[in-house]
XYZ file of C-alpha atoms in Angstrom:
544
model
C 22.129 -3.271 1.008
C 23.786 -6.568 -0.025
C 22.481 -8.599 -2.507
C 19.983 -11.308 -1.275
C 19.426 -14.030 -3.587
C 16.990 -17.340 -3.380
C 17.529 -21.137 -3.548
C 15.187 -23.971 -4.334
C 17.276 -26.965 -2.426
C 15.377 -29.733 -3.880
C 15.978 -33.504 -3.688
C 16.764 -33.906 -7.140
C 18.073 -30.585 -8.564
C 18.770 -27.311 -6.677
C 18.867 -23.798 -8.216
C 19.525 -20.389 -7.208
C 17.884 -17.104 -8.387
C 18.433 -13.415 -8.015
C 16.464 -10.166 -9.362
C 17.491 -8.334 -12.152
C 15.271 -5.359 -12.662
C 11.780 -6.433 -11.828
C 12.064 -10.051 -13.252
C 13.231 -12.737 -11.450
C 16.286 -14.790 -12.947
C 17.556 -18.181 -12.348
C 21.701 -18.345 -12.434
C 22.925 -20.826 -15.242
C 26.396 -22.678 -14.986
C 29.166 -22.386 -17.089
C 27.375 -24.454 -20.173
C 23.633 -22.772 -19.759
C 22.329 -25.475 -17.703
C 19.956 -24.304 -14.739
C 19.752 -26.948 -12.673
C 22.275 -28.351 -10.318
C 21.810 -32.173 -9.941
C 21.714 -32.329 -6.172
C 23.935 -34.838 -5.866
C 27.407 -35.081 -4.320
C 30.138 -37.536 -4.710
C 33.414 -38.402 -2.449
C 36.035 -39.170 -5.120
C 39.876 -39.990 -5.403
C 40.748 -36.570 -6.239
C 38.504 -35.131 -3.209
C 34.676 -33.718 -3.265
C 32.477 -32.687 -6.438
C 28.627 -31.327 -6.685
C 26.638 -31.602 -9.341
C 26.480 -32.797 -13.149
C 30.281 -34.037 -12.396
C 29.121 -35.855 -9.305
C 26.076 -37.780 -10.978
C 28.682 -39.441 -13.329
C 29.505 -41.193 -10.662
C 26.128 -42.809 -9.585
C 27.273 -45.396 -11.610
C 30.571 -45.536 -11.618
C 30.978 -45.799 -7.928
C 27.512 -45.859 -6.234
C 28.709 -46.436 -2.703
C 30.363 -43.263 -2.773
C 27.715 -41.070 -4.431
C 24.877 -39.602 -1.898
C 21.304 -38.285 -3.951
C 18.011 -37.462 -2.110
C 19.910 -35.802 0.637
C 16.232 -33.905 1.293
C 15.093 -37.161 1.904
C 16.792 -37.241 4.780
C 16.897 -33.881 6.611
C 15.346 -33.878 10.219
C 14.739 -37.561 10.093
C 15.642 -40.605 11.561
C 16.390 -44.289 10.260
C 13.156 -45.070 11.369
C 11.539 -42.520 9.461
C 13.533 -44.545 6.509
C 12.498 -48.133 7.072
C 11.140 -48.906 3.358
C 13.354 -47.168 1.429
C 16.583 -48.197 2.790
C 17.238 -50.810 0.520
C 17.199 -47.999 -2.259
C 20.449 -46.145 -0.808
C 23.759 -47.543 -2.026
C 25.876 -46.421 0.688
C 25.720 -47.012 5.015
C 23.121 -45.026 7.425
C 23.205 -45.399 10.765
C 21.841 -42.880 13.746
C 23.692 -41.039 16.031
C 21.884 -39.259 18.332
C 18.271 -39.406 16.517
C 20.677 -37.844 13.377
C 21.049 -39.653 10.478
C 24.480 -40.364 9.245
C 26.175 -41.248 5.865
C 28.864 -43.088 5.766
C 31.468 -42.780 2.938
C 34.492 -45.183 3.779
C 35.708 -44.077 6.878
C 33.764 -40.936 7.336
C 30.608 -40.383 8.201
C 28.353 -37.065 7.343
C 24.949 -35.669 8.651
C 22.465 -34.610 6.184
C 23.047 -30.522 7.057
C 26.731 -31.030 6.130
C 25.662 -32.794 2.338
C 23.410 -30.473 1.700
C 25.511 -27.666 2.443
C 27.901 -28.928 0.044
C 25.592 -28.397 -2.778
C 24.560 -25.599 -0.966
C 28.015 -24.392 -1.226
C 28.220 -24.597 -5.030
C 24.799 -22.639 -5.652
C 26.804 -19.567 -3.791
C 29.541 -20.034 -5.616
C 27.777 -20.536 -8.949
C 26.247 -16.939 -7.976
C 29.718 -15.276 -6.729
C 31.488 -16.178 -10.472
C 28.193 -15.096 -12.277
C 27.558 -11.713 -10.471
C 30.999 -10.751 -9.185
C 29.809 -10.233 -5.985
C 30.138 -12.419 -2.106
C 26.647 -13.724 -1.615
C 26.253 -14.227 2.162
C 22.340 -13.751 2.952
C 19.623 -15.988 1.116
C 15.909 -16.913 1.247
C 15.613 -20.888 1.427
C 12.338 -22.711 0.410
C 11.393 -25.872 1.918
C 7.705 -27.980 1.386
C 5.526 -26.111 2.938
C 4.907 -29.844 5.228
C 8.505 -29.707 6.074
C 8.256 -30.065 9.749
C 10.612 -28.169 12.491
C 13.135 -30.556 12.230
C 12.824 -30.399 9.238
C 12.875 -27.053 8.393
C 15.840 -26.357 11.383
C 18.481 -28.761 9.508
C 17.358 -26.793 6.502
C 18.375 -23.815 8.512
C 21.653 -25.608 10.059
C 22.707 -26.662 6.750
C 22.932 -22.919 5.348
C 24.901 -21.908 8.333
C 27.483 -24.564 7.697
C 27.386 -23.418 4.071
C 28.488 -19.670 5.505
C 24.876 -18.297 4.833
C 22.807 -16.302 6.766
C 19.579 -17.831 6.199
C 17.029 -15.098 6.432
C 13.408 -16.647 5.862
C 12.754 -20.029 4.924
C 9.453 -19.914 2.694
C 7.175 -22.706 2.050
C 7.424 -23.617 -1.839
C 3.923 -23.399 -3.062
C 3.708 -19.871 -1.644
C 7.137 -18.622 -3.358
C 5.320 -20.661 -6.683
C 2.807 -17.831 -6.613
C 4.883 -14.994 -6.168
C 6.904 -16.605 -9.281
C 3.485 -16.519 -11.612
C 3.606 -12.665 -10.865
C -0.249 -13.837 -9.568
C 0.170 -10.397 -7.347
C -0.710 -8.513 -10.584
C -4.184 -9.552 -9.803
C -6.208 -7.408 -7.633
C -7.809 -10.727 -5.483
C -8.308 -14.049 -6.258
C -7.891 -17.620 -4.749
C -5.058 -20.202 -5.886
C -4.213 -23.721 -5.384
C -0.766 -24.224 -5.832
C -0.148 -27.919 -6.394
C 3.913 -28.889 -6.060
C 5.219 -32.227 -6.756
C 8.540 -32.553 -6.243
C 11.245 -35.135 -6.104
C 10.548 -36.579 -2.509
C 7.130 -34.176 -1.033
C 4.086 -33.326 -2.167
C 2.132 -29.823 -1.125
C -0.760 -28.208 -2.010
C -1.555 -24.576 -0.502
C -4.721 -22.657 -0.653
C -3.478 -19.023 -0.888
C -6.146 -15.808 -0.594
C -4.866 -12.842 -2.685
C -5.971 -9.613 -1.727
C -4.496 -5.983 -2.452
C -0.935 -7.321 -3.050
C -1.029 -9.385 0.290
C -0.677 -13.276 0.346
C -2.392 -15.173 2.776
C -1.892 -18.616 3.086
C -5.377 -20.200 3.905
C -4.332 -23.868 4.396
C -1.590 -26.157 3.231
C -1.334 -30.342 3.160
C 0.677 -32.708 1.777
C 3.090 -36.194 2.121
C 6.764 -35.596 2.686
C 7.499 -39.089 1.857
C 5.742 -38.544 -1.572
C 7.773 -37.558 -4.708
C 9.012 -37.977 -8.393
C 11.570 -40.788 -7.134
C 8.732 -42.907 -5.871
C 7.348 -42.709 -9.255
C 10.994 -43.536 -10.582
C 11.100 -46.531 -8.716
C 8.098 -48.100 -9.982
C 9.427 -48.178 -13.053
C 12.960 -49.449 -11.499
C 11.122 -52.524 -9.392
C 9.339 -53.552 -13.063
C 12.802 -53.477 -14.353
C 14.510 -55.058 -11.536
C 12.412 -57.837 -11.689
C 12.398 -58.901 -15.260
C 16.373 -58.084 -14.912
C 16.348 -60.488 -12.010
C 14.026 -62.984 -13.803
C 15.941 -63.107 -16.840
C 19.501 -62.469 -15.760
C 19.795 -63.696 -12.167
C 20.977 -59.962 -11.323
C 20.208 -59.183 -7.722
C 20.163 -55.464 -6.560
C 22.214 -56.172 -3.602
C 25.073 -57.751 -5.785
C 25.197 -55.100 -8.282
C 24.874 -52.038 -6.565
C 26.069 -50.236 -10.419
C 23.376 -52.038 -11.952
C 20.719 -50.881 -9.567
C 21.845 -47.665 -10.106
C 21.636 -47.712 -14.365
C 18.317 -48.900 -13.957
C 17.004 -46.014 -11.148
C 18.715 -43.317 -14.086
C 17.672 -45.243 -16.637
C 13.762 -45.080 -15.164
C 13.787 -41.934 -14.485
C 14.656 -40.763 -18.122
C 12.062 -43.174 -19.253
C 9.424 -41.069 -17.515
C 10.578 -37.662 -18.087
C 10.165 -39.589 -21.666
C 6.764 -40.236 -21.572
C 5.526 -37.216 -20.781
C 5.995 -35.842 -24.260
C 6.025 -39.411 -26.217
C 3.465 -42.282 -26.092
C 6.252 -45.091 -26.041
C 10.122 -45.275 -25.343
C 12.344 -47.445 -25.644
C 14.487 -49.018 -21.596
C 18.270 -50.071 -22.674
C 20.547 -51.039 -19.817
C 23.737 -52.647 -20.225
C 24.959 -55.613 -17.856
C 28.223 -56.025 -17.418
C 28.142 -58.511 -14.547
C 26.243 -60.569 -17.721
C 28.146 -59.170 -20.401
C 24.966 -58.668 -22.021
C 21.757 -55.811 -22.121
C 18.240 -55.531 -20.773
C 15.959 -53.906 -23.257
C 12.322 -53.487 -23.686
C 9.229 -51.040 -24.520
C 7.964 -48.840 -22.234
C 4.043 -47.262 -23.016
C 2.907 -43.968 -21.419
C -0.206 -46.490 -20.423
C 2.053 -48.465 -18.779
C 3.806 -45.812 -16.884
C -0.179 -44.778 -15.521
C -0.946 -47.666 -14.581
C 1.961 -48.912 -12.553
C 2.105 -44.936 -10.716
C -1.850 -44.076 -10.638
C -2.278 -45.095 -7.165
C 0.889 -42.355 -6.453
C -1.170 -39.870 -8.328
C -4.393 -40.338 -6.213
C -2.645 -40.330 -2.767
C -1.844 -36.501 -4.100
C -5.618 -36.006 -4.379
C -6.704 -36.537 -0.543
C -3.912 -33.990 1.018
C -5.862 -31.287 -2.286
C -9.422 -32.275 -0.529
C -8.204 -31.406 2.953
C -6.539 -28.305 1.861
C -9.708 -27.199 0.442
C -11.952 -28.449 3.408
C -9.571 -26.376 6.029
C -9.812 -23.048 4.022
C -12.975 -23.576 3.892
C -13.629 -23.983 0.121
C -15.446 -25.833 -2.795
C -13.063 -26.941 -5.624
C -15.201 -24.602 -7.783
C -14.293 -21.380 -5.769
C -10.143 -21.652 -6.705
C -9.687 -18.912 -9.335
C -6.131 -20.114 -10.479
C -4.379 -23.248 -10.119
C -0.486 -23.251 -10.623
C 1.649 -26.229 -11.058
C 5.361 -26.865 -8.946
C 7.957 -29.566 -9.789
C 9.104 -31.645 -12.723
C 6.984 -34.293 -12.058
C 3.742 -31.995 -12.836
C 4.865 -32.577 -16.307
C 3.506 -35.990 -16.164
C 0.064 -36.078 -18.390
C -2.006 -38.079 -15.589
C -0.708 -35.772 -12.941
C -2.023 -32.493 -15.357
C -5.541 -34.508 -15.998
C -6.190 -34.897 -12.267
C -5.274 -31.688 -10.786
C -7.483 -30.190 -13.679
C -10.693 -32.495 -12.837
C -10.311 -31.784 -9.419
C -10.266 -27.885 -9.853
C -12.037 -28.001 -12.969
C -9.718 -25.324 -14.729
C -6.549 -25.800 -16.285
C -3.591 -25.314 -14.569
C -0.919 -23.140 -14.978
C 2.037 -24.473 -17.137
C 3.734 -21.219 -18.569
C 6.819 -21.226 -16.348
C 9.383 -24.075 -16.384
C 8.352 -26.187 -12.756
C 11.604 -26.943 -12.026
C 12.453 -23.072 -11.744
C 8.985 -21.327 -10.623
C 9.752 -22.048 -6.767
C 13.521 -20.855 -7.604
C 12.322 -17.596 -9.293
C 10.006 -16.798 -6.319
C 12.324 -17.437 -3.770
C 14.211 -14.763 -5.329
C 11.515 -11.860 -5.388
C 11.060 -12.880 -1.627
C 14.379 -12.467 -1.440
C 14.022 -8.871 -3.428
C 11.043 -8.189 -0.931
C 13.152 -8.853 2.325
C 16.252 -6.341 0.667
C 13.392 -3.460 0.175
C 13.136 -3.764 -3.296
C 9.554 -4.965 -3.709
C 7.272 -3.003 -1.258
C 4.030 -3.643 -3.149
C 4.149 -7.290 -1.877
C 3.149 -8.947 1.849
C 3.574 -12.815 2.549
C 1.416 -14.381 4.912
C 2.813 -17.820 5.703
C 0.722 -20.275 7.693
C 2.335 -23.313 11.095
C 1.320 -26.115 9.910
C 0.382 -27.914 13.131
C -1.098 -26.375 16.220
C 0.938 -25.909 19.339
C 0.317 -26.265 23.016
C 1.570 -26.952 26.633
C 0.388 -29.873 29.028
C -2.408 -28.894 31.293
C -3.970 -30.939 34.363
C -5.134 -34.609 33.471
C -2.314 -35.025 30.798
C -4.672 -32.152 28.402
C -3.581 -30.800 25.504
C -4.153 -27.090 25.181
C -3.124 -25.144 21.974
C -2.466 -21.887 22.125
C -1.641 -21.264 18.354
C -3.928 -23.509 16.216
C -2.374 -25.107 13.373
C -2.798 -23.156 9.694
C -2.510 -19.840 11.706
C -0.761 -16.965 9.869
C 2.765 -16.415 10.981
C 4.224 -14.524 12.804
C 2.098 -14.563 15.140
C 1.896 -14.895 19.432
C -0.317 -16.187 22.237
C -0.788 -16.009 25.822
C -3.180 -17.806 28.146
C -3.231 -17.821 31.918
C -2.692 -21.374 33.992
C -2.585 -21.640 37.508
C -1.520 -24.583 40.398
C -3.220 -27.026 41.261
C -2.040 -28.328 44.766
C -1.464 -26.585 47.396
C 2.156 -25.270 47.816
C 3.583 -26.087 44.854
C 7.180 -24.891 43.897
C 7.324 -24.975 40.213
C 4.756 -25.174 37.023
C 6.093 -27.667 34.717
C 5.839 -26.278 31.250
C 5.297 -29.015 28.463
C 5.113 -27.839 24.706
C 3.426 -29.794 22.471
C 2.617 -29.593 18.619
C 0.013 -31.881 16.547
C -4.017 -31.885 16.710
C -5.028 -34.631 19.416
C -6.943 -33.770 22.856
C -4.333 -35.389 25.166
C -0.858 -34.565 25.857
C 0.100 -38.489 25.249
C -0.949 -38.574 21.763
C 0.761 -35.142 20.272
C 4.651 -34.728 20.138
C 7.077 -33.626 22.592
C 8.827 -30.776 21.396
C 10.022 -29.536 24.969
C 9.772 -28.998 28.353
C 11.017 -26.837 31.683
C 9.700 -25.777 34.996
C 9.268 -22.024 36.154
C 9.664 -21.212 39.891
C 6.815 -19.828 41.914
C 5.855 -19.022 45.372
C 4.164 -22.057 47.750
C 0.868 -20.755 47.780
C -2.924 -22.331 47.868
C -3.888 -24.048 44.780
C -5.499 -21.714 42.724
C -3.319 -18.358 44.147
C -0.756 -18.239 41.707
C -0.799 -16.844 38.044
C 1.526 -18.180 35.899
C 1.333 -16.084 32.326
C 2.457 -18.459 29.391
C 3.312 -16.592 26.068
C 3.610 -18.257 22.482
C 6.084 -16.526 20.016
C 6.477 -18.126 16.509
C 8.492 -16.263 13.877
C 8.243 -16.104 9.832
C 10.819 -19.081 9.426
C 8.071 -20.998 12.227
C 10.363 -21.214 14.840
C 9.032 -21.331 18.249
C 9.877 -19.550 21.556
C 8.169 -20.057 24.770
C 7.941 -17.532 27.679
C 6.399 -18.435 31.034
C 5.720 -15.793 33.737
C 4.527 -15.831 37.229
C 2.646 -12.159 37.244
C 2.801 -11.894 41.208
C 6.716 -11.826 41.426
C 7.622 -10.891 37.905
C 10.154 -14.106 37.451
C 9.829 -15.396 33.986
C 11.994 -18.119 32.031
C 11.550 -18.515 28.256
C 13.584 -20.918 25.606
C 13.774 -21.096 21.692
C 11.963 -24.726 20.557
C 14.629 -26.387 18.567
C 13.017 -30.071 17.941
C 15.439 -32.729 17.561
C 15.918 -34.117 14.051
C 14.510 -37.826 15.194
C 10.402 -36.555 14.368
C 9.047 -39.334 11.995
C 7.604 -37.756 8.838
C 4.622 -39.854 9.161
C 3.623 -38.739 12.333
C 3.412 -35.298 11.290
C 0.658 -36.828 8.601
C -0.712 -39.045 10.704
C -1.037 -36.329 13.795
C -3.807 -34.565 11.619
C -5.362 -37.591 10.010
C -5.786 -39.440 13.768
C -7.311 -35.797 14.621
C -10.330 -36.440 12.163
C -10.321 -39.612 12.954
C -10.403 -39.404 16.991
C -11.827 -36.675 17.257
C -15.420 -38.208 18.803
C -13.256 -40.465 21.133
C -10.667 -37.735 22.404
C -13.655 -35.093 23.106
C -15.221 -37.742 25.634
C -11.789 -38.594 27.031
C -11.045 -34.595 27.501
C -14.578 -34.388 29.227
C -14.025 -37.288 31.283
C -10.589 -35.648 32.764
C -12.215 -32.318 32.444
C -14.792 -33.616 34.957
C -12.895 -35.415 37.166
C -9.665 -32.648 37.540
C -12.935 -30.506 38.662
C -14.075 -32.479 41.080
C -11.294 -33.412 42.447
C -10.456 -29.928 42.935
C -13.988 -29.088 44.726
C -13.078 -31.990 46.803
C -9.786 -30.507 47.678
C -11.607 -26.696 48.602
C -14.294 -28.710 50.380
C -11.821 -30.676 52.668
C -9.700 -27.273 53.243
C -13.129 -25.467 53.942
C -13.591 -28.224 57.079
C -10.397 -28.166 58.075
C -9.944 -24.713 58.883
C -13.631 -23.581 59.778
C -15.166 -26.957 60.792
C -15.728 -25.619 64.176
C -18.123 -23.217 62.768
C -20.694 -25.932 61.576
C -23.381 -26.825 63.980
């Protein structure tokens, strides 16, 4: 069988990993270095990925796209705050984001599969092989749009994209954690834009995925750019610099800020040098680890709620997590370490580099999907539930969310007028009672006969795969006729209301069970109504 390798495309860096005997192994470059800066740059002297292409942040910001994963099944919407960030043009094109680099203009699939690009060919020169099938994690909060231009942006890369794994899950595998016999872990992954946490059950070699949170506008460059603002303000202050003058100079001081906290998680102080050209001069000051907590600790605790629902959905104290395991560079960050461990009240795992451990496990997925682990099943969880439209504007889920995928379900819906020609079939995903309030993901109408209300059965069947993509069957069981589709979202779903759709559902809940009951009731009556005027109409005559 070919080989079948596994990439972490991350916002900052990417990686790619393959198996070598029963270890996992992440492919270095030429000089040693893991990690791929995932950054790509349109230069003079055409296209380059990488270390070569972060040069250039400076250099010639305009033309230098980073945080592509920021991006990915969004819209400019979705993007409102952070905007002002982003040295080169977005616009939307048909609920797409676009990049525009002089006079052409990109989609977030086709970036990414640029860097996606050089992982393969990093693997090709390092293993003397073609590398054409590969496992690709995402956060496991990634939505569908999310996760489809994650899927889109490996096919324009040439890859078959086989699974697409949630991160915190391929974390575990990475930790080897299926050496235990059973066990309960928290898997807490802070990356450079999301934030998960998964609740996985270990049993017998099988991972089961119990719950999973998080905040995919939450990440390491958010805690970069409180640094930056502090510095862009006393640059500002003291200079007269403004950020949308000197794009190169906003740029020095997001690298600059970044190395400054990657600094302070090993020192207690470090010194911020920046040079200004524009002022022929340079910004320089002191930088405390105490400083760094206090302008990001509010960052830190918004990881802390997503932990408490995770928990609360499997079901579990803090207390009963036998293993925690930390994902993503910015886990090295002292206050991030101190609060996962009072929360859990153990100490987290730190033996494996973060910025590899969801590389390495991608790759014994990989190794598991080739046939080369069999002592190893992973049970991935949809992370909202998903429904159709009923009568009154209801919604009614047929897979709940944090089920284990695969997995399929039917229910059987009928008519509800007399005659009708067609059953509209509405699919919804989110947590709210009413069809209004959760998201549109699609919608088509299935012939049937003109019968009475009530007469015809129309079979609807839920299908979602391992990679959590949807398809949708609906089937009238007196003539056989069916019509089903594959639920491809489009990429304009705001990251926010994916968040919010579960927060409103706590939130609600009181208001949209009496609203349910209320439409409940009346769709009822309104239906004994109908049978009751029916009932006179054609036996009236027999009432004396």
């Amino acid at each position: 069988m070919a080989r079948i390798v596994g990439i972490d495309l991350g916002t900052t860096n990417s990686l790619i990993a393959y198996m070598e005997g029963d270890a996992p192994r992440v492919i270095p470059g030429r000089h040693g270095r893991t990690l791929v800066p995932s950054v790509v740059a349109m230069t003079d002297n055409g296209l380059i990925v990488g270390d070569p292409a972060k040069e250039y942040l400076i250099r010639n910001p305009e033309h230098t796209i980073y945080s592509v994963k920021r991006f990915m099944g969004r819209g400019l919407a979705d993007l409102a705050g952070e905007l002002k960030y982003f040295p080169y043009i977005l616009h939307e094109q048909g609920g797409v984001i676009r990049i525009q680099i002089g006079t052409k203009t990109y989609s977030p699939p086709q970036i990414s599969a640029m860097i996606l690009k050089e992982l393969k060919l990093r693997a090709e020169e390092y293993l003397g092989e073609e590398i054409k099938k590969v496992v690709i994690t995402v956060p496991a909060y990634f939505n569908d749009s999310q996760r489809q231009a994650t899927k889109d942006a490996g096919m324009i890369a040439g890859l078959e994209v086989l699974r697409i794994v949630n991160e915190p899950t391929a974390a575990s595998l990475a930790y080897g954690l299926q050496k235990r016999t059973q066990g309960t872990i928290a898997v807490y992954d802070l990356g450079g834009g999301t934030f998960d946490i998964s609740i996985l059950k270990l049993k017998n070699g099988i991972f089961e995925v119990l719950a999973t949170n998080g905040n995919t506008h939450l990440g390491g460059d958010d805690f970069d750019r409180r640094v930056a603002n502090l510095i862009l303000k006393e640059v500002r202050d003291q200079y007269g610099l403004d950020r949308e003058q000197y794009p190169d100079t906003l740029q020095a001081v997001r690298l600059e800020a970044e190395r400054a906290k990657i600094r302070l998680s090993e020192d207690q102080k470090t010194t911020v040098a920046i040079e200004l050209p524009a002022r022929k001069g340079e910004y320089r000051r002191e930088f405390t680890r105490d400083q760094l907590e206090a302008l990001t600790m509010d960052l830190v605790e918004q990881t802390i709620g997503p932990c408490r629902l995770a928990l609360k959905d499997a079901g579990l104290q803090p207390s009963e997590i036998d293993e925690v395991v930390l994902v993503g560079g910015s886990t090295r960050m002292p206050l991030v370490r101190q609060r996962v461990q009072e929360l859990f009240g153990k100490v987290p795992h730190s033996e494996l580099n973060p910025d590899e451990v969801v590389a390495l496990g991608a790759a014994v997925q990989a190794d598991i999907l080739s046939g080369g682990t069999q002592d190893m099943l992973l049970l991935d969880v949809t992370p909202l539930s998903l429904g159709i439209e009923t009568m009154g504007g209801v919604m009614s889920p047929l897979i709940r969310r944090n089920t284990t995928i695969p997995a399929s379900a039917k229910e059987m819906f009928t008519t509800y007028v007399d005659g009708q020609t067609s059953v509209d079939i509405h699919v919804l995903q989110g947590e709210r009672e009413l069809a209004k309030d959760n998201r549109s993901l699609a919608r088509f109408q299935l012939k049937v006969p003109p019968l009475p209300a009530g007469v015809p059965r129309v079979e609807v069947m839920f299908l979602i795969d391992a990679n959590g993509i949807l398809n949708v069957t609906a089937k009238d069981v007196r003539t056989s006729q069916s019509q089903s589709l594959e639920v491809k979202p489009s990429y304009g779903l705001s990251d926010e209301e994916v968040e919010r759709m579960i927060g409103e559902s706590f939130k609600f809940a009181a208001e949209d069970l009496k609203a349910r009951q209320l439409i409940d009731a009346r769709t009822e009556a309104e239906a004994i109504l109908k049978a009751t005027e029916k009932a006179f109409r054609l036996g009236g005559h027999l009432i004396s």
